[in-house]
PDB file of C-alpha atoms in Angstrom:
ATOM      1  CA  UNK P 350      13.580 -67.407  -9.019  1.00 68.00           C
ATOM      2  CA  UNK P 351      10.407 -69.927  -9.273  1.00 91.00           C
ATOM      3  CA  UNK P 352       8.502 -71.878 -11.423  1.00 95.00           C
ATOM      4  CA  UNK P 353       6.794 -70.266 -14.452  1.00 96.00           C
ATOM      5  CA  UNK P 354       4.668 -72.022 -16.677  1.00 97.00           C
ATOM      6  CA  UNK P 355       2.865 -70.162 -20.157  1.00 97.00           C
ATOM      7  CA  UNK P 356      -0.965 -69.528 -20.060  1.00 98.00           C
ATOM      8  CA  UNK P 357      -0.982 -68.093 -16.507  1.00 97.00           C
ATOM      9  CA  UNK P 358      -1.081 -71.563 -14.617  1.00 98.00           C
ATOM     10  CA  UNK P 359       1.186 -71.395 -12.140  1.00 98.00           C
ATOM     11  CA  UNK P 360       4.146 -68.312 -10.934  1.00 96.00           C
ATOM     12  CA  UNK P 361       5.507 -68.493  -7.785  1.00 95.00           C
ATOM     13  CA  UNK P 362       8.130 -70.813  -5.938  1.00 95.00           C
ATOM     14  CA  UNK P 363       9.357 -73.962  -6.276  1.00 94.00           C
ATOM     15  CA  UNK P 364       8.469 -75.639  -2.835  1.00 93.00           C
ATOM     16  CA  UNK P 365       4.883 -74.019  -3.464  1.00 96.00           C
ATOM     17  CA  UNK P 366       4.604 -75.839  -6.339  1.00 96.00           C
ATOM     18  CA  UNK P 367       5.728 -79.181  -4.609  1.00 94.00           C
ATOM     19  CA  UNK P 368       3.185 -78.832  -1.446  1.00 95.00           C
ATOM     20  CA  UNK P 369       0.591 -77.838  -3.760  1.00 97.00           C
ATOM     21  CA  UNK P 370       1.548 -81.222  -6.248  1.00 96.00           C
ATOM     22  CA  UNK P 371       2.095 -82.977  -2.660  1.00 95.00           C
ATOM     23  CA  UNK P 372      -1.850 -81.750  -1.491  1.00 97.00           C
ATOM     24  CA  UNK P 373      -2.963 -82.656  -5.405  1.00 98.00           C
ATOM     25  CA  UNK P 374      -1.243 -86.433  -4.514  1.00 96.00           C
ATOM     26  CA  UNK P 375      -2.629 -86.587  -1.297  1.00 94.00           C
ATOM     27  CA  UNK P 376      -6.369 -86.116  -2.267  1.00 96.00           C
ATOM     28  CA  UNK P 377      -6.118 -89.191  -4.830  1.00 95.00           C
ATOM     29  CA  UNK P 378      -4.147 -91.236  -1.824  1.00 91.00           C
ATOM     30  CA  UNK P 379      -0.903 -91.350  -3.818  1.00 91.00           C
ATOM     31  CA  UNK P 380       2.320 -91.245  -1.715  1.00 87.00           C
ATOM     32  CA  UNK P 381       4.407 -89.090  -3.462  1.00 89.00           C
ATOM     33  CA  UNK P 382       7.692 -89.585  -1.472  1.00 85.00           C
ATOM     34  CA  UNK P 383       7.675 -93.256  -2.719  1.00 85.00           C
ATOM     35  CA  UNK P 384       6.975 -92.976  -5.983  1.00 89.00           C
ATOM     36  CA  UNK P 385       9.167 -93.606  -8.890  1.00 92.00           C
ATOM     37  CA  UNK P 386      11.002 -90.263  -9.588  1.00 91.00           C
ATOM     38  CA  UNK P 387      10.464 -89.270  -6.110  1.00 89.00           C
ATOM     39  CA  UNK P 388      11.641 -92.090  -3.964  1.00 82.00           C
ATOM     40  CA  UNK P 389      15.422 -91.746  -2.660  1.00 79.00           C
ATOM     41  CA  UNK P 390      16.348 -94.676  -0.497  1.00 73.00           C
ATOM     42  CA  UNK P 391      18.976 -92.218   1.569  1.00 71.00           C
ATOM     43  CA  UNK P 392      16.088 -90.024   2.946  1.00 67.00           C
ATOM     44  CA  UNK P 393      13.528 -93.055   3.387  1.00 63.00           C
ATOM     45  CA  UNK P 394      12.567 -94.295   7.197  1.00 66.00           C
ATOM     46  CA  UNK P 395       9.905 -95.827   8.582  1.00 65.00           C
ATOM     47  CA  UNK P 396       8.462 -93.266   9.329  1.00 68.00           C
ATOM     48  CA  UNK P 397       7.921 -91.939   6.179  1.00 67.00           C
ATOM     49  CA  UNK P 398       6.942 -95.277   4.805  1.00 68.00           C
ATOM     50  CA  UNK P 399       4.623 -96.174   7.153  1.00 66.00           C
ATOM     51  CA  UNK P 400       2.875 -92.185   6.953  1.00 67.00           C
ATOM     52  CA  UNK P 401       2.504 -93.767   3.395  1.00 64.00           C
ATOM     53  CA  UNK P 402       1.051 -97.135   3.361  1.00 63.00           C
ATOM     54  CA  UNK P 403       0.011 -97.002   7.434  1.00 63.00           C
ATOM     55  CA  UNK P 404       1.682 -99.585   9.721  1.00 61.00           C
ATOM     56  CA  UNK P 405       0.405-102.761   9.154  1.00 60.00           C
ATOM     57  CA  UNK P 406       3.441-104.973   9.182  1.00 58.00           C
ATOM     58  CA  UNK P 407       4.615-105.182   5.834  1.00 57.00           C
ATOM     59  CA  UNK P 408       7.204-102.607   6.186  1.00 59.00           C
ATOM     60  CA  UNK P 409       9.869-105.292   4.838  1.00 65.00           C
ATOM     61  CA  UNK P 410       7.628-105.908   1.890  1.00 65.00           C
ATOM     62  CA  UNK P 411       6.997-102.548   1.261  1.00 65.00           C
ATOM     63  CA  UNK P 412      10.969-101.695   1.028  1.00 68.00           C
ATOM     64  CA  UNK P 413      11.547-104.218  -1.417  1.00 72.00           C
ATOM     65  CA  UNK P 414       9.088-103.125  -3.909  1.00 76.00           C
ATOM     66  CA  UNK P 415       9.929 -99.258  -3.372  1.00 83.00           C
ATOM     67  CA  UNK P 416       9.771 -97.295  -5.879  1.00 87.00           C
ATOM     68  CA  UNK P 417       6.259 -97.939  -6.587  1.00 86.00           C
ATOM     69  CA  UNK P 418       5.701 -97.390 -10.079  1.00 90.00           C
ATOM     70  CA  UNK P 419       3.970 -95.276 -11.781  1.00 93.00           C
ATOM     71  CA  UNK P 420       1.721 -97.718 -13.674  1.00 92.00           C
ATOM     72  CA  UNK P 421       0.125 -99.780 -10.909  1.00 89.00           C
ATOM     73  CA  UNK P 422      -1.612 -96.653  -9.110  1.00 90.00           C
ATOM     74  CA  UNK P 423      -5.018 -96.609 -10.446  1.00 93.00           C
ATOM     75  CA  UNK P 424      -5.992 -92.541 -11.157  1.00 96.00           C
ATOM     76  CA  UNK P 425      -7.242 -89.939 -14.273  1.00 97.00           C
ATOM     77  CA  UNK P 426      -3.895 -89.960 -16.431  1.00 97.00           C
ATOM     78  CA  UNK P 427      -3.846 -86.473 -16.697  1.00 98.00           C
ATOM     79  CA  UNK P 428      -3.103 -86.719 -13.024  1.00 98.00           C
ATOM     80  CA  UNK P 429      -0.314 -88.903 -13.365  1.00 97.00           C
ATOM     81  CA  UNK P 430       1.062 -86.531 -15.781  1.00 98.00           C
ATOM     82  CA  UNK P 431       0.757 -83.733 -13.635  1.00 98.00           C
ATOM     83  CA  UNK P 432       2.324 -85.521 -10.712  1.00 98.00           C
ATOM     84  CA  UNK P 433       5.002 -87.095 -12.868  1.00 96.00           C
ATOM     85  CA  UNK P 434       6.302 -84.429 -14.276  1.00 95.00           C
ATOM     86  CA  UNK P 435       9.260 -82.667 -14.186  1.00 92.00           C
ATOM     87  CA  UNK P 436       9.098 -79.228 -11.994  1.00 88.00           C
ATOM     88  CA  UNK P 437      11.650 -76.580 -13.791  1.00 88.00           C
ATOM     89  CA  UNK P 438      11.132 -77.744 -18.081  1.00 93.00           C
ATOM     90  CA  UNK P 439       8.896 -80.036 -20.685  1.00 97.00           C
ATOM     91  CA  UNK P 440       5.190 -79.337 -21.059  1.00 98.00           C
ATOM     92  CA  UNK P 441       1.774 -81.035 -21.193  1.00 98.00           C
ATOM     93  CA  UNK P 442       0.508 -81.581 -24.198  1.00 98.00           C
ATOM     94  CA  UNK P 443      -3.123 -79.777 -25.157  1.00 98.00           C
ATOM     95  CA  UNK P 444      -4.948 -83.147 -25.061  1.00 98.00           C
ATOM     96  CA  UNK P 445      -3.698 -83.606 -21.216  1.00 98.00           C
ATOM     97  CA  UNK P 446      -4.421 -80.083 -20.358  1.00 98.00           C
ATOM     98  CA  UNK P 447      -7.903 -80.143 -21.577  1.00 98.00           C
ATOM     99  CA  UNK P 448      -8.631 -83.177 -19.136  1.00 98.00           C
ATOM    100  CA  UNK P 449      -6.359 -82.080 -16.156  1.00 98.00           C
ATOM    101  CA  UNK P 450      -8.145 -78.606 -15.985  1.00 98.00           C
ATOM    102  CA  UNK P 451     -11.402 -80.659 -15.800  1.00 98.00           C
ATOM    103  CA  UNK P 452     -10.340 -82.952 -13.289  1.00 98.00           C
ATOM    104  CA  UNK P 453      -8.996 -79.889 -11.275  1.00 98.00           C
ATOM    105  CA  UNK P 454     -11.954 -77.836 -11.234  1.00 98.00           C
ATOM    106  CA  UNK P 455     -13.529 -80.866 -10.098  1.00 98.00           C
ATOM    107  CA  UNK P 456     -11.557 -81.506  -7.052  1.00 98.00           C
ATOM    108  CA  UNK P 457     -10.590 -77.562  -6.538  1.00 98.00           C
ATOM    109  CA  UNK P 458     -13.232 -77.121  -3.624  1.00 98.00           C
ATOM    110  CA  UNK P 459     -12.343 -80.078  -1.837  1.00 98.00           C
ATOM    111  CA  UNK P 460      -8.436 -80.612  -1.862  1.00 98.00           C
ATOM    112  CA  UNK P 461      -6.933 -80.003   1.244  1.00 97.00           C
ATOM    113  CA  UNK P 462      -3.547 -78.747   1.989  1.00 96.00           C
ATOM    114  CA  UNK P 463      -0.703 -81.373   3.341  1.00 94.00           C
ATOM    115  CA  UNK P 464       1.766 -78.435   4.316  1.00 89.00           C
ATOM    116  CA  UNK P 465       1.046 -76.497   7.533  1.00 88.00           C
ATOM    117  CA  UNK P 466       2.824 -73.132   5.771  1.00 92.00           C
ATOM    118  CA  UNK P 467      -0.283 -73.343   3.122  1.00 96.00           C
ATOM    119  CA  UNK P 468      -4.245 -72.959   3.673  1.00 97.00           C
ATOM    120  CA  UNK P 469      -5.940 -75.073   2.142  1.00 98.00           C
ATOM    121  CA  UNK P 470      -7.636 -71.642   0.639  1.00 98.00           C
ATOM    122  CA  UNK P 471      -4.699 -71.532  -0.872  1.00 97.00           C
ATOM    123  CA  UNK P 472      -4.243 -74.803  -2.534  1.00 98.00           C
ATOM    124  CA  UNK P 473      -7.674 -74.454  -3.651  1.00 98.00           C
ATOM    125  CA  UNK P 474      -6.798 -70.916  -4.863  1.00 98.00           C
ATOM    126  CA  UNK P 475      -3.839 -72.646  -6.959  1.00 98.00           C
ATOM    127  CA  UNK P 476      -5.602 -75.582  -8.674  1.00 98.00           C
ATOM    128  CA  UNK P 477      -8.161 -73.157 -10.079  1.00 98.00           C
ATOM    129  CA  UNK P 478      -5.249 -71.401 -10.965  1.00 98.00           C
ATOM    130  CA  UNK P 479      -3.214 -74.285 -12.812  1.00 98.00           C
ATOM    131  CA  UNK P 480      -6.895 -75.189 -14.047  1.00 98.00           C
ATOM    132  CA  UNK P 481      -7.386 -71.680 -15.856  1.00 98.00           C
ATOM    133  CA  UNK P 482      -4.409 -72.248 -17.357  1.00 98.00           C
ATOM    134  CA  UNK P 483      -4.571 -75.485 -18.508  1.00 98.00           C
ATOM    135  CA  UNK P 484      -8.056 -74.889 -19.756  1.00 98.00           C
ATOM    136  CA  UNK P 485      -6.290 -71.501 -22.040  1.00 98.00           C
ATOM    137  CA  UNK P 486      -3.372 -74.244 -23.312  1.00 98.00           C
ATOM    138  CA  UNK P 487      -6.665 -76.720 -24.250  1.00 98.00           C
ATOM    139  CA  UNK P 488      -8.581 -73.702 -26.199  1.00 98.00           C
ATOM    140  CA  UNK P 489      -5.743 -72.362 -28.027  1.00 98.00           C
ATOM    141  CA  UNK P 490      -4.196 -75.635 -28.836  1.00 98.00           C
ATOM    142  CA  UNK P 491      -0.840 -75.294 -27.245  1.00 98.00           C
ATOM    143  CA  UNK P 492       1.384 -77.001 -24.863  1.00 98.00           C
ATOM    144  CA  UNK P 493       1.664 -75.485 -21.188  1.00 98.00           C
ATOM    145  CA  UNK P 494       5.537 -75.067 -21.039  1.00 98.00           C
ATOM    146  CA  UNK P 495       7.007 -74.908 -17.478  1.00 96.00           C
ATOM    147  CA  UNK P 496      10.443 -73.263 -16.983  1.00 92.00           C
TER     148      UNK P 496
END
């Protein structure tokens, strides 16, 4: 059992799919764990905040504003949507897939793996991947269903 998605972009497991989205987050310096839809105030510490937003003494301020939202961190939308989105159902539209498999074959020889189980030949490997297949959802006009 795994994470499918149509047009080839991505088979395999469900925690491969969430170091490769964590290694995708990482290169455009967004910290996943305390994002809205990600954030769970029984597993934070301070550790894990300050790994996030480095420890410059506003870990009080930080906590208070946690879950950072979605619409304050500055990247490509079709980023966002990829990051934001749910792991097991839903889609991305055509529109978003046309622009996310540009911005991942952009950034496809350079992203770097945050997991020590995964090269970061293999992260690589997997954006072209989820690129390929967002670019066949963009030609043919269809969404990119995961399930």
């Amino acid at each position: 059992m795994g994470l499918d998605t149509t047009h080839g972009a991505w088979h395999g497991s469900y925690s491969s799919f969430a170091s490769w989205r964590r290694s995708i987050a990482k290169h455009y310096d967004v910290p996943l764990d305390l994002m809205e839809g990600f954030w769970s105030p029984e597993g934070a510490t301070e550790s894990l905040i300050k790994s996030a937003v480095g420890n410059n003494g506003y870990l009080d301020k930080y906590k208070k504003v946690l879950p950072i939202k979605w619409e304050v961190i500055k990247i490509p939308h079709c980023i966002k949507a990829l990051l934001n989105h749910s792991d097991c159902d839903g889609h991305l539209t055509p529109s978003i897939c046309g622009k996310l498999s540009k911005e991942l074959f952009k950034i496809a020889p350079i992203v770097k793996s945050v997991d020590s189980g995964f090269s970061d030949e293999y992260i690589r490997g997997k954006t072209i991947s989820f690129a390929e297949g967002c670019k066949c959802a963009f030609d043919s006009s269809e969404k990119l269903e995961f399930r």
